[in-house]
PDB file of C-alpha atoms and ligand atoms in Angstrom:
ATOM      1  CA  UNK A   1     -30.672  25.370  -4.289  1.00 42.00           C
ATOM      2  CA  UNK A   2     -28.531  24.072  -1.440  1.00 46.00           C
ATOM      3  CA  UNK A   3     -24.961  23.091  -2.242  1.00 58.00           C
ATOM      4  CA  UNK A   4     -24.094  19.554  -1.301  1.00 72.00           C
ATOM      5  CA  UNK A   5     -21.124  19.735   1.048  1.00 93.00           C
ATOM      6  CA  UNK A   6     -18.357  17.132   0.707  1.00 97.00           C
ATOM      7  CA  UNK A   7     -16.846  15.646   3.851  1.00 97.00           C
ATOM      8  CA  UNK A   8     -13.094  14.996   3.634  1.00 98.00           C
ATOM      9  CA  UNK A   9     -10.514  13.708   6.123  1.00 98.00           C
ATOM     10  CA  UNK A  10      -7.620  16.025   6.914  1.00 97.00           C
ATOM     11  CA  UNK A  11      -4.771  16.332   9.384  1.00 97.00           C
ATOM     12  CA  UNK A  12      -5.413  19.647  11.195  1.00 96.00           C
ATOM     13  CA  UNK A  13      -4.012  21.551  14.176  1.00 94.00           C
ATOM     14  CA  UNK A  14      -6.580  19.694  16.250  1.00 94.00           C
ATOM     15  CA  UNK A  15      -5.571  16.281  14.872  1.00 94.00           C
ATOM     16  CA  UNK A  16      -7.493  14.166  12.344  1.00 96.00           C
ATOM     17  CA  UNK A  17     -10.791  15.844  11.478  1.00 97.00           C
ATOM     18  CA  UNK A  18     -13.642  15.291   9.038  1.00 97.00           C
ATOM     19  CA  UNK A  19     -13.871  18.715   7.375  1.00 96.00           C
ATOM     20  CA  UNK A  20     -16.556  19.898   4.946  1.00 96.00           C
ATOM     21  CA  UNK A  21     -15.683  21.534   1.642  1.00 96.00           C
ATOM     22  CA  UNK A  22     -17.612  22.700  -1.434  1.00 95.00           C
ATOM     23  CA  UNK A  23     -15.830  20.710  -4.137  1.00 96.00           C
ATOM     24  CA  UNK A  24     -14.546  17.119  -4.203  1.00 97.00           C
ATOM     25  CA  UNK A  25     -10.757  16.957  -3.662  1.00 97.00           C
ATOM     26  CA  UNK A  26      -8.544  16.218  -6.684  1.00 96.00           C
ATOM     27  CA  UNK A  27      -8.953  16.687 -10.431  1.00 96.00           C
ATOM     28  CA  UNK A  28     -10.592  14.544 -13.087  1.00 97.00           C
ATOM     29  CA  UNK A  29     -13.370  11.968 -13.002  1.00 98.00           C
ATOM     30  CA  UNK A  30     -15.665  11.932  -9.973  1.00 98.00           C
ATOM     31  CA  UNK A  31     -15.437   8.827  -7.804  1.00 98.00           C
ATOM     32  CA  UNK A  32     -17.971   8.148  -5.056  1.00 98.00           C
ATOM     33  CA  UNK A  33     -15.870   6.708  -2.252  1.00 98.00           C
ATOM     34  CA  UNK A  34     -16.773   3.235  -1.000  1.00 98.00           C
ATOM     35  CA  UNK A  35     -13.727   2.370   1.124  1.00 98.00           C
ATOM     36  CA  UNK A  36     -10.350   3.842   2.013  1.00 98.00           C
ATOM     37  CA  UNK A  37      -7.719   2.099   4.101  1.00 98.00           C
ATOM     38  CA  UNK A  38      -5.100   3.707   6.311  1.00 97.00           C
ATOM     39  CA  UNK A  39      -1.442   3.126   5.439  1.00 95.00           C
ATOM     40  CA  UNK A  40       1.681   3.343   7.583  1.00 91.00           C
ATOM     41  CA  UNK A  41       2.738   6.221   5.340  1.00 92.00           C
ATOM     42  CA  UNK A  42      -0.445   8.120   6.332  1.00 94.00           C
ATOM     43  CA  UNK A  43       0.567   7.763   9.985  1.00 94.00           C
ATOM     44  CA  UNK A  44       3.987   9.182   9.074  1.00 91.00           C
ATOM     45  CA  UNK A  45       2.367  12.157   7.309  1.00 91.00           C
ATOM     46  CA  UNK A  46       0.022  13.028  10.161  1.00 92.00           C
ATOM     47  CA  UNK A  47       2.925  12.961  12.608  1.00 91.00           C
ATOM     48  CA  UNK A  48       4.148  16.027  10.667  1.00 90.00           C
ATOM     49  CA  UNK A  49       1.108  17.955  11.961  1.00 90.00           C
ATOM     50  CA  UNK A  50      -1.417  19.899   9.882  1.00 96.00           C
ATOM     51  CA  UNK A  51      -1.313  19.020   6.170  1.00 95.00           C
ATOM     52  CA  UNK A  52      -2.554  20.918   3.113  1.00 95.00           C
ATOM     53  CA  UNK A  53      -4.063  17.873   1.401  1.00 97.00           C
ATOM     54  CA  UNK A  54      -6.949  15.449   1.927  1.00 98.00           C
ATOM     55  CA  UNK A  55      -5.659  12.066   3.116  1.00 98.00           C
ATOM     56  CA  UNK A  56      -6.219   8.691   1.453  1.00 98.00           C
ATOM     57  CA  UNK A  57      -4.401   6.796  -1.321  1.00 98.00           C
ATOM     58  CA  UNK A  58      -5.737   3.243  -0.747  1.00 98.00           C
ATOM     59  CA  UNK A  59      -9.116   3.785  -2.346  1.00 98.00           C
ATOM     60  CA  UNK A  60     -12.100   2.083  -3.902  1.00 98.00           C
ATOM     61  CA  UNK A  61     -15.379   3.521  -5.078  1.00 98.00           C
ATOM     62  CA  UNK A  62     -17.878   3.949  -7.862  1.00 98.00           C
ATOM     63  CA  UNK A  63     -17.663   5.749 -11.191  1.00 98.00           C
ATOM     64  CA  UNK A  64     -21.029   5.964 -12.950  1.00 96.00           C
ATOM     65  CA  UNK A  65     -22.153   2.937 -10.944  1.00 94.00           C
ATOM     66  CA  UNK A  66     -19.102   0.824 -11.843  1.00 97.00           C
ATOM     67  CA  UNK A  67     -16.799  -0.344  -9.015  1.00 98.00           C
ATOM     68  CA  UNK A  68     -13.157   0.713  -9.242  1.00 98.00           C
ATOM     69  CA  UNK A  69      -9.949   0.843  -7.245  1.00 98.00           C
ATOM     70  CA  UNK A  70      -7.464   3.663  -7.762  1.00 98.00           C
ATOM     71  CA  UNK A  71      -3.822   3.702  -8.909  1.00 97.00           C
ATOM     72  CA  UNK A  72      -2.654   6.766  -6.968  1.00 97.00           C
ATOM     73  CA  UNK A  73       0.754   7.282  -8.597  1.00 95.00           C
ATOM     74  CA  UNK A  74       0.325   9.758 -11.434  1.00 94.00           C
ATOM     75  CA  UNK A  75       2.668   9.638 -14.455  1.00 93.00           C
ATOM     76  CA  UNK A  76       3.314  11.520 -17.698  1.00 94.00           C
ATOM     77  CA  UNK A  77       3.402   8.708 -20.277  1.00 92.00           C
ATOM     78  CA  UNK A  78       6.191  10.442 -22.234  1.00 95.00           C
ATOM     79  CA  UNK A  79       9.451  10.193 -20.273  1.00 96.00           C
ATOM     80  CA  UNK A  80      11.986   7.361 -20.604  1.00 96.00           C
ATOM     81  CA  UNK A  81      10.777   5.618 -17.454  1.00 94.00           C
ATOM     82  CA  UNK A  82       7.140   5.690 -18.560  1.00 94.00           C
ATOM     83  CA  UNK A  83       8.230   4.382 -21.976  1.00 93.00           C
ATOM     84  CA  UNK A  84       9.542   1.194 -20.349  1.00 93.00           C
ATOM     85  CA  UNK A  85       6.510   0.837 -18.097  1.00 93.00           C
ATOM     86  CA  UNK A  86       8.234   2.068 -14.944  1.00 94.00           C
ATOM     87  CA  UNK A  87       5.564   4.694 -14.339  1.00 93.00           C
ATOM     88  CA  UNK A  88       6.417   4.631 -10.631  1.00 93.00           C
ATOM     89  CA  UNK A  89       9.742   6.217 -11.589  1.00 94.00           C
ATOM     90  CA  UNK A  90       8.200   8.859 -13.889  1.00 95.00           C
ATOM     91  CA  UNK A  91      10.595  11.812 -13.963  1.00 95.00           C
ATOM     92  CA  UNK A  92       8.145  14.521 -15.037  1.00 95.00           C
ATOM     93  CA  UNK A  93       5.087  13.798 -12.905  1.00 92.00           C
ATOM     94  CA  UNK A  94       5.794  13.055  -9.278  1.00 90.00           C
ATOM     95  CA  UNK A  95       2.379  13.515  -7.705  1.00 92.00           C
ATOM     96  CA  UNK A  96       0.757  10.722  -5.736  1.00 95.00           C
ATOM     97  CA  UNK A  97      -2.924  11.015  -4.876  1.00 96.00           C
ATOM     98  CA  UNK A  98      -3.167  11.367  -1.086  1.00 95.00           C
ATOM     99  CA  UNK A  99       0.572  11.976  -0.566  1.00 94.00           C
ATOM    100  CA  UNK A 100       1.197  15.739  -0.597  1.00 93.00           C
ATOM    101  CA  UNK A 101      -1.609  16.230  -3.079  1.00 95.00           C
ATOM    102  CA  UNK A 102      -5.308  15.693  -2.476  1.00 97.00           C
ATOM    103  CA  UNK A 103      -6.369  12.121  -1.743  1.00 97.00           C
ATOM    104  CA  UNK A 104      -9.729  10.442  -1.652  1.00 98.00           C
ATOM    105  CA  UNK A 105     -10.801   9.860   1.920  1.00 98.00           C
ATOM    106  CA  UNK A 106     -13.940  11.890   1.248  1.00 98.00           C
ATOM    107  CA  UNK A 107     -17.569  11.404   0.219  1.00 97.00           C
ATOM    108  CA  UNK A 108     -16.575  12.089  -3.389  1.00 98.00           C
ATOM    109  CA  UNK A 109     -13.137  12.676  -4.931  1.00 98.00           C
ATOM    110  CA  UNK A 110     -11.666  13.244  -8.397  1.00 98.00           C
ATOM    111  CA  UNK A 111      -8.843  11.408 -10.178  1.00 97.00           C
ATOM    112  CA  UNK A 112      -7.494  11.286 -13.750  1.00 96.00           C
ATOM    113  CA  UNK A 113      -9.326   8.630 -15.771  1.00 96.00           C
ATOM    114  CA  UNK A 114      -6.036   6.718 -16.221  1.00 94.00           C
ATOM    115  CA  UNK A 115      -5.943   6.109 -12.444  1.00 96.00           C
ATOM    116  CA  UNK A 116      -9.123   4.007 -12.524  1.00 98.00           C
ATOM    117  CA  UNK A 117      -8.721   0.263 -11.944  1.00 98.00           C
ATOM    118  CA  UNK A 118     -11.871  -1.662 -12.962  1.00 97.00           C
ATOM    119  CA  UNK A 119     -12.633  -4.434 -10.493  1.00 98.00           C
ATOM    120  CA  UNK A 120     -13.060  -8.101 -11.400  1.00 96.00           C
ATOM    121  CA  UNK A 121     -16.689  -9.103 -10.856  1.00 94.00           C
ATOM    122  CA  UNK A 122     -15.942 -11.285  -7.832  1.00 94.00           C
ATOM    123  CA  UNK A 123     -14.038  -8.573  -5.920  1.00 97.00           C
ATOM    124  CA  UNK A 124     -16.210  -6.654  -3.487  1.00 96.00           C
ATOM    125  CA  UNK A 125     -15.698  -2.893  -3.541  1.00 97.00           C
ATOM    126  CA  UNK A 126     -15.787  -2.994   0.259  1.00 96.00           C
ATOM    127  CA  UNK A 127     -12.411  -4.795   0.235  1.00 97.00           C
ATOM    128  CA  UNK A 128     -10.959  -3.238  -2.917  1.00 98.00           C
ATOM    129  CA  UNK A 129      -9.059  -0.496  -1.066  1.00 98.00           C
ATOM    130  CA  UNK A 130      -6.551  -3.333  -0.490  1.00 98.00           C
ATOM    131  CA  UNK A 131      -5.758  -3.534  -4.205  1.00 98.00           C
ATOM    132  CA  UNK A 132      -3.188  -0.756  -3.675  1.00 97.00           C
ATOM    133  CA  UNK A 133      -1.168  -2.393  -0.869  1.00 97.00           C
ATOM    134  CA  UNK A 134      -1.320  -5.755  -2.686  1.00 98.00           C
ATOM    135  CA  UNK A 135       0.201  -4.037  -5.733  1.00 97.00           C
ATOM    136  CA  UNK A 136       3.010  -2.736  -3.487  1.00 97.00           C
ATOM    137  CA  UNK A 137       3.723  -6.338  -2.442  1.00 98.00           C
ATOM    138  CA  UNK A 138       3.618  -7.711  -6.011  1.00 97.00           C
ATOM    139  CA  UNK A 139       6.067  -5.048  -7.140  1.00 97.00           C
ATOM    140  CA  UNK A 140       8.446  -5.770  -4.251  1.00 98.00           C
ATOM    141  CA  UNK A 141       8.541  -9.428  -5.329  1.00 98.00           C
ATOM    142  CA  UNK A 142       9.170  -8.416  -8.933  1.00 97.00           C
ATOM    143  CA  UNK A 143      12.004  -6.115  -7.797  1.00 97.00           C
ATOM    144  CA  UNK A 144      13.441  -9.098  -5.888  1.00 98.00           C
ATOM    145  CA  UNK A 145      13.143 -11.244  -9.052  1.00 98.00           C
ATOM    146  CA  UNK A 146      11.362 -13.838  -6.921  1.00 98.00           C
ATOM    147  CA  UNK A 147      10.391 -17.074  -8.673  1.00 97.00           C
ATOM    148  CA  UNK A 148       8.690 -20.308  -7.566  1.00 97.00           C
ATOM    149  CA  UNK A 149      11.093 -22.586  -5.708  1.00 97.00           C
ATOM    150  CA  UNK A 150      13.042 -19.775  -4.045  1.00 98.00           C
ATOM    151  CA  UNK A 151      13.467 -19.404  -0.285  1.00 98.00           C
ATOM    152  CA  UNK A 152      11.947 -16.040   0.588  1.00 98.00           C
ATOM    153  CA  UNK A 153      12.019 -14.269   3.944  1.00 98.00           C
ATOM    154  CA  UNK A 154       9.883 -11.347   5.062  1.00 98.00           C
ATOM    155  CA  UNK A 155      10.940  -9.025   7.878  1.00 98.00           C
ATOM    156  CA  UNK A 156       7.910  -7.204   9.279  1.00 97.00           C
ATOM    157  CA  UNK A 157       4.361  -8.389   9.920  1.00 96.00           C
ATOM    158  CA  UNK A 158       2.482  -5.195   9.076  1.00 94.00           C
ATOM    159  CA  UNK A 159       0.158  -4.862   6.102  1.00 95.00           C
ATOM    160  CA  UNK A 160       2.945  -4.780   3.497  1.00 96.00           C
ATOM    161  CA  UNK A 161       4.716  -7.805   4.965  1.00 98.00           C
ATOM    162  CA  UNK A 162       1.464  -9.763   5.163  1.00 98.00           C
ATOM    163  CA  UNK A 163       0.497  -8.783   1.620  1.00 98.00           C
ATOM    164  CA  UNK A 164       3.871 -10.136   0.497  1.00 98.00           C
ATOM    165  CA  UNK A 165       3.117 -13.419   2.318  1.00 98.00           C
ATOM    166  CA  UNK A 166      -0.197 -13.694   0.468  1.00 98.00           C
ATOM    167  CA  UNK A 167       1.381 -12.919  -2.919  1.00 98.00           C
ATOM    168  CA  UNK A 168       4.077 -15.551  -2.291  1.00 98.00           C
ATOM    169  CA  UNK A 169       1.433 -18.134  -1.439  1.00 98.00           C
ATOM    170  CA  UNK A 170      -0.204 -17.459  -4.820  1.00 97.00           C
ATOM    171  CA  UNK A 171       2.997 -18.641  -6.576  1.00 97.00           C
ATOM    172  CA  UNK A 172       3.455 -21.608  -4.252  1.00 97.00           C
ATOM    173  CA  UNK A 173       6.193 -20.104  -2.070  1.00 98.00           C
ATOM    174  CA  UNK A 174       5.889 -20.414   1.717  1.00 98.00           C
ATOM    175  CA  UNK A 175       7.206 -17.202   3.263  1.00 98.00           C
ATOM    176  CA  UNK A 176       9.370 -17.322   6.393  1.00 98.00           C
ATOM    177  CA  UNK A 177       8.314 -14.291   8.403  1.00 98.00           C
ATOM    178  CA  UNK A 178       9.723 -12.318  11.316  1.00 98.00           C
ATOM    179  CA  UNK A 179       6.692 -10.528  12.811  1.00 97.00           C
ATOM    180  CA  UNK A 180       6.620  -8.790  16.172  1.00 93.00           C
ATOM    181  CA  UNK A 181       3.020  -8.921  17.432  1.00 93.00           C
ATOM    182  CA  UNK A 182       0.882 -12.004  18.188  1.00 95.00           C
ATOM    183  CA  UNK A 183      -1.984 -10.840  15.926  1.00 95.00           C
ATOM    184  CA  UNK A 184       0.509 -10.393  13.087  1.00 96.00           C
ATOM    185  CA  UNK A 185       1.889 -13.891  13.627  1.00 97.00           C
ATOM    186  CA  UNK A 186      -1.654 -15.288  13.574  1.00 97.00           C
ATOM    187  CA  UNK A 187      -2.263 -13.535  10.236  1.00 97.00           C
ATOM    188  CA  UNK A 188       0.997 -14.945   8.840  1.00 98.00           C
ATOM    189  CA  UNK A 189      -0.316 -18.446   9.513  1.00 98.00           C
ATOM    190  CA  UNK A 190      -3.744 -17.681   8.060  1.00 97.00           C
ATOM    191  CA  UNK A 191      -2.032 -16.538   4.866  1.00 98.00           C
ATOM    192  CA  UNK A 192       0.130 -19.635   4.561  1.00 97.00           C
ATOM    193  CA  UNK A 193       3.419 -18.273   5.917  1.00 98.00           C
ATOM    194  CA  UNK A 194       5.618 -19.659   8.683  1.00 98.00           C
ATOM    195  CA  UNK A 195       6.727 -17.658  11.725  1.00 98.00           C
ATOM    196  CA  UNK A 196      10.444 -18.229  12.155  1.00 98.00           C
ATOM    197  CA  UNK A 197      13.768 -16.482  12.047  1.00 98.00           C
ATOM    198  CA  UNK A 198      14.814 -15.811   8.455  1.00 98.00           C
ATOM    199  CA  UNK A 199      18.001 -17.683   7.558  1.00 98.00           C
ATOM    200  CA  UNK A 200      19.811 -18.259   4.273  1.00 98.00           C
ATOM    201  CA  UNK A 201      16.980 -16.844   2.180  1.00 98.00           C
ATOM    202  CA  UNK A 202      17.516 -16.230  -1.530  1.00 98.00           C
ATOM    203  CA  UNK A 203      15.536 -13.015  -1.177  1.00 98.00           C
ATOM    204  CA  UNK A 204      14.428 -11.074   1.901  1.00 98.00           C
ATOM    205  CA  UNK A 205      11.716  -8.430   1.732  1.00 98.00           C
ATOM    206  CA  UNK A 206      12.319  -5.648   4.289  1.00 98.00           C
ATOM    207  CA  UNK A 207       8.809  -4.510   5.226  1.00 97.00           C
ATOM    208  CA  UNK A 208       9.281  -2.598   8.475  1.00 94.00           C
ATOM    209  CA  UNK A 209      10.756   0.712   7.363  1.00 90.00           C
ATOM    210  CA  UNK A 210      12.823   0.561  10.576  1.00 90.00           C
ATOM    211  CA  UNK A 211      16.604   0.507  10.991  1.00 92.00           C
ATOM    212  CA  UNK A 212      16.508  -2.835  12.811  1.00 94.00           C
ATOM    213  CA  UNK A 213      14.532  -4.362   9.933  1.00 95.00           C
ATOM    214  CA  UNK A 214      17.362  -3.708   7.478  1.00 97.00           C
ATOM    215  CA  UNK A 215      19.851  -5.268   9.863  1.00 97.00           C
ATOM    216  CA  UNK A 216      17.679  -8.370  10.294  1.00 97.00           C
ATOM    217  CA  UNK A 217      17.120  -8.614   6.542  1.00 98.00           C
ATOM    218  CA  UNK A 218      20.848  -8.584   5.772  1.00 98.00           C
ATOM    219  CA  UNK A 219      21.398 -11.122   8.550  1.00 98.00           C
ATOM    220  CA  UNK A 220      18.767 -13.442   7.072  1.00 98.00           C
ATOM    221  CA  UNK A 221      19.799 -13.422   3.415  1.00 98.00           C
ATOM    222  CA  UNK A 222      22.203 -16.019   1.977  1.00 98.00           C
ATOM    223  CA  UNK A 223      25.558 -15.057   0.460  1.00 98.00           C
ATOM    224  CA  UNK A 224      24.882 -13.535  -2.952  1.00 98.00           C
ATOM    225  CA  UNK A 225      21.193 -13.036  -2.137  1.00 98.00           C
ATOM    226  CA  UNK A 226      18.966  -9.984  -2.480  1.00 98.00           C
ATOM    227  CA  UNK A 227      17.294  -7.673   0.031  1.00 98.00           C
ATOM    228  CA  UNK A 228      14.357  -5.625  -1.241  1.00 98.00           C
ATOM    229  CA  UNK A 229      13.725  -2.423   0.694  1.00 97.00           C
ATOM    230  CA  UNK A 230       9.922  -2.224   0.600  1.00 95.00           C
ATOM    231  CA  UNK A 231       9.507  -0.431   3.946  1.00 91.00           C
ATOM    232  CA  UNK A 232       9.279   3.358   3.733  1.00 88.00           C
ATOM    233  CA  UNK A 233      12.427   5.231   4.787  1.00 87.00           C
ATOM    234  CA  UNK A 234      12.415   9.026   4.767  1.00 84.00           C
ATOM    235  CA  UNK A 235      16.024   9.224   5.998  1.00 87.00           C
ATOM    236  CA  UNK A 236      19.091   7.019   5.401  1.00 89.00           C
ATOM    237  CA  UNK A 237      18.741   3.235   5.164  1.00 91.00           C
ATOM    238  CA  UNK A 238      21.342   2.008   7.664  1.00 92.00           C
ATOM    239  CA  UNK A 239      22.871  -1.141   6.199  1.00 94.00           C
ATOM    240  CA  UNK A 240      25.250  -3.154   8.419  1.00 94.00           C
ATOM    241  CA  UNK A 241      28.459  -2.852   6.422  1.00 93.00           C
ATOM    242  CA  UNK A 242      30.529  -5.946   7.001  1.00 95.00           C
ATOM    243  CA  UNK A 243      27.721  -8.547   6.710  1.00 95.00           C
ATOM    244  CA  UNK A 244      26.480  -6.827   3.547  1.00 95.00           C
ATOM    245  CA  UNK A 245      29.954  -6.761   1.983  1.00 96.00           C
ATOM    246  CA  UNK A 246      30.987 -10.248   3.096  1.00 97.00           C
ATOM    247  CA  UNK A 247      27.846 -11.780   1.585  1.00 98.00           C
ATOM    248  CA  UNK A 248      27.869  -9.410  -1.400  1.00 98.00           C
ATOM    249  CA  UNK A 249      24.204  -8.732  -0.772  1.00 98.00           C
ATOM    250  CA  UNK A 250      22.316  -7.045  -3.575  1.00 98.00           C
ATOM    251  CA  UNK A 251      20.122  -4.235  -2.213  1.00 97.00           C
ATOM    252  CA  UNK A 252      17.098  -3.280  -4.302  1.00 97.00           C
ATOM    253  CA  UNK A 253      14.666  -0.423  -3.765  1.00 96.00           C
ATOM    254  CA  UNK A 254      10.941  -0.852  -4.344  1.00 97.00           C
ATOM    255  CA  UNK A 255       8.425   1.985  -4.516  1.00 94.00           C
ATOM    256  CA  UNK A 256       4.783   1.530  -5.389  1.00 94.00           C
ATOM    257  CA  UNK A 257       4.186  -0.338  -8.704  1.00 94.00           C
ATOM    258  CA  UNK A 258       4.180   0.139 -12.437  1.00 93.00           C
ATOM    259  CA  UNK A 259       3.780  -2.019 -15.520  1.00 93.00           C
ATOM    260  CA  UNK A 260       5.468  -4.895 -17.202  1.00 88.00           C
ATOM    261  CA  UNK A 261       4.738  -5.028 -20.867  1.00 84.00           C
ATOM    262  CA  UNK A 262       1.286  -3.588 -21.125  1.00 85.00           C
ATOM    263  CA  UNK A 263       0.076  -5.119 -17.847  1.00 93.00           C
ATOM    264  CA  UNK A 264      -0.436  -2.852 -14.853  1.00 95.00           C
ATOM    265  CA  UNK A 265       0.696  -4.431 -11.616  1.00 97.00           C
ATOM    266  CA  UNK A 266      -2.306  -2.859  -9.918  1.00 97.00           C
ATOM    267  CA  UNK A 267      -4.637  -4.796 -12.250  1.00 97.00           C
ATOM    268  CA  UNK A 268      -2.775  -7.979 -11.313  1.00 97.00           C
ATOM    269  CA  UNK A 269      -3.299  -7.071  -7.665  1.00 98.00           C
ATOM    270  CA  UNK A 270      -7.053  -6.730  -8.234  1.00 98.00           C
ATOM    271  CA  UNK A 271      -7.131 -10.162  -9.919  1.00 98.00           C
ATOM    272  CA  UNK A 272      -5.157 -11.729  -7.066  1.00 97.00           C
ATOM    273  CA  UNK A 273      -7.367 -10.201  -4.379  1.00 97.00           C
ATOM    274  CA  UNK A 274     -10.477 -11.356  -6.231  1.00 98.00           C
ATOM    275  CA  UNK A 275      -9.145 -14.909  -6.439  1.00 97.00           C
ATOM    276  CA  UNK A 276      -8.216 -15.033  -2.736  1.00 96.00           C
ATOM    277  CA  UNK A 277     -10.893 -13.342  -0.599  1.00 95.00           C
ATOM    278  CA  UNK A 278      -9.238 -14.671   2.568  1.00 96.00           C
ATOM    279  CA  UNK A 279      -6.493 -12.050   2.095  1.00 97.00           C
ATOM    280  CA  UNK A 280      -8.963  -9.293   2.960  1.00 97.00           C
ATOM    281  CA  UNK A 281     -10.311 -11.324   5.891  1.00 96.00           C
ATOM    282  CA  UNK A 282      -6.800 -11.667   7.323  1.00 97.00           C
ATOM    283  CA  UNK A 283      -5.681  -8.076   6.707  1.00 97.00           C
ATOM    284  CA  UNK A 284      -8.754  -6.005   7.600  1.00 97.00           C
ATOM    285  CA  UNK A 285      -9.018  -5.883  11.383  1.00 96.00           C
ATOM    286  CA  UNK A 286     -11.095  -2.732  11.892  1.00 97.00           C
ATOM    287  CA  UNK A 287     -13.785  -0.772  10.052  1.00 97.00           C
ATOM    288  CA  UNK A 288     -15.110   2.694  10.893  1.00 98.00           C
ATOM    289  CA  UNK A 289     -17.568   4.960   9.101  1.00 98.00           C
ATOM    290  CA  UNK A 290     -16.129   8.127   7.512  1.00 98.00           C
ATOM    291  CA  UNK A 291     -17.600  10.280  10.292  1.00 97.00           C
ATOM    292  CA  UNK A 292     -15.422   8.365  12.768  1.00 98.00           C
ATOM    293  CA  UNK A 293     -12.160   8.790  10.849  1.00 97.00           C
ATOM    294  CA  UNK A 294     -10.355  10.180  13.941  1.00 97.00           C
ATOM    295  CA  UNK A 295     -11.068   6.898  15.742  1.00 97.00           C
ATOM    296  CA  UNK A 296      -9.941   4.942  12.688  1.00 97.00           C
ATOM    297  CA  UNK A 297      -6.555   6.696  12.688  1.00 97.00           C
ATOM    298  CA  UNK A 298      -6.185   6.128  16.433  1.00 96.00           C
ATOM    299  CA  UNK A 299      -6.841   2.408  15.942  1.00 96.00           C
ATOM    300  CA  UNK A 300      -4.350   2.244  13.052  1.00 96.00           C
ATOM    301  CA  UNK A 301      -1.632   3.884  15.159  1.00 93.00           C
ATOM    302  CA  UNK A 302      -2.067   1.334  17.955  1.00 88.00           C
ATOM    303  CA  UNK A 303      -0.112  -1.564  16.443  1.00 77.00           C
ATOM    304  CA  UNK A 304      -0.023  -3.495  19.714  1.00 80.00           C
ATOM    305  CA  UNK A 305      -3.821  -3.166  19.885  1.00 84.00           C
ATOM    306  CA  UNK A 306      -4.368  -5.660  17.090  1.00 91.00           C
ATOM    307  CA  UNK A 307      -4.628  -3.389  14.048  1.00 95.00           C
ATOM    308  CA  UNK A 308      -3.380  -4.554  10.672  1.00 95.00           C
ATOM    309  CA  UNK A 309      -5.519  -2.724   8.111  1.00 97.00           C
ATOM    310  CA  UNK A 310      -8.047  -0.188   9.308  1.00 98.00           C
ATOM    311  CA  UNK A 311     -10.704   0.619   6.721  1.00 98.00           C
ATOM    312  CA  UNK A 312     -12.892   3.707   6.528  1.00 98.00           C
ATOM    313  CA  UNK A 313     -16.271   3.006   4.926  1.00 97.00           C
ATOM    314  CA  UNK A 314     -18.655   5.372   3.198  1.00 95.00           C
ATOM    315  CA  UNK A 315     -21.913   5.738   5.113  1.00 80.00           C
TER     316      UNK A 315
HETATM  317 ZN1   ZN B   1      -0.094   2.858   1.242  1.00 67.19          ZN
HETATM  318 ZN1   ZN B   2       6.811   9.794 -17.162  1.00 67.19          ZN
END
């Protein structure tokens, strides 16, 4: 009997490589990968050099023939944060699939059954890796307590910023967006946003993860408004002091997604993506087969080269 080897994408001494291993990465139910998309956070991880874990947290695949997306943040279900539905703030379980523990950019991977997100019938599994970043955007808007009728600005035209634009459109809010690259500005328009300087916004979503993005967000919010930090900062978040104090800006952190009541935000994201297939058309700019994962990561890193979301497909 010949063992079936599993191909998995890792950051190695030689860069991104597709490496074979005997067992699927992770623990739990087996998922046959369909698609995995590359996140800005993945690019941050691989800049650290060789990593001990298989990459990939934006995932979709098949479990026993049923299409699913994956909620990568694991949680205990027993702590005070889990009790109120804030599973993203779970104090006992801090693992995230594909972020310093094994992810799913592999032929087959394993996850706890609770991480499975069944897909609405009209959502293609080939686009469902985007359910995860859409959930990030929905949660950022919830953290900003955004409601229809508000003026909302978005600083940053990467995948998170654009996902926020799409989520705002779904509640009838036209986002004002500061995006750097021409292809990002084109996507803003496709998703119903307006490219302009953010001024006097009730809420600004910081979606760059860069120092200058925080400064622009505070500059663009109205007195008494809110800035949601949705970009990923590993170090300090440098807030310009006097403008923040003078306007009494409320700064709110946002990390991944959780639940409100019994509803998972990631299920809401799947519903939203199913209802608006043009979101995937606007966000997915590149596709590569798993065997060409090194090229996929190179394309994702080249922001000026037109990449928004780069997707790795099963072959
Ligand atoms: Zn991500
Ligand atoms: Zn917990």
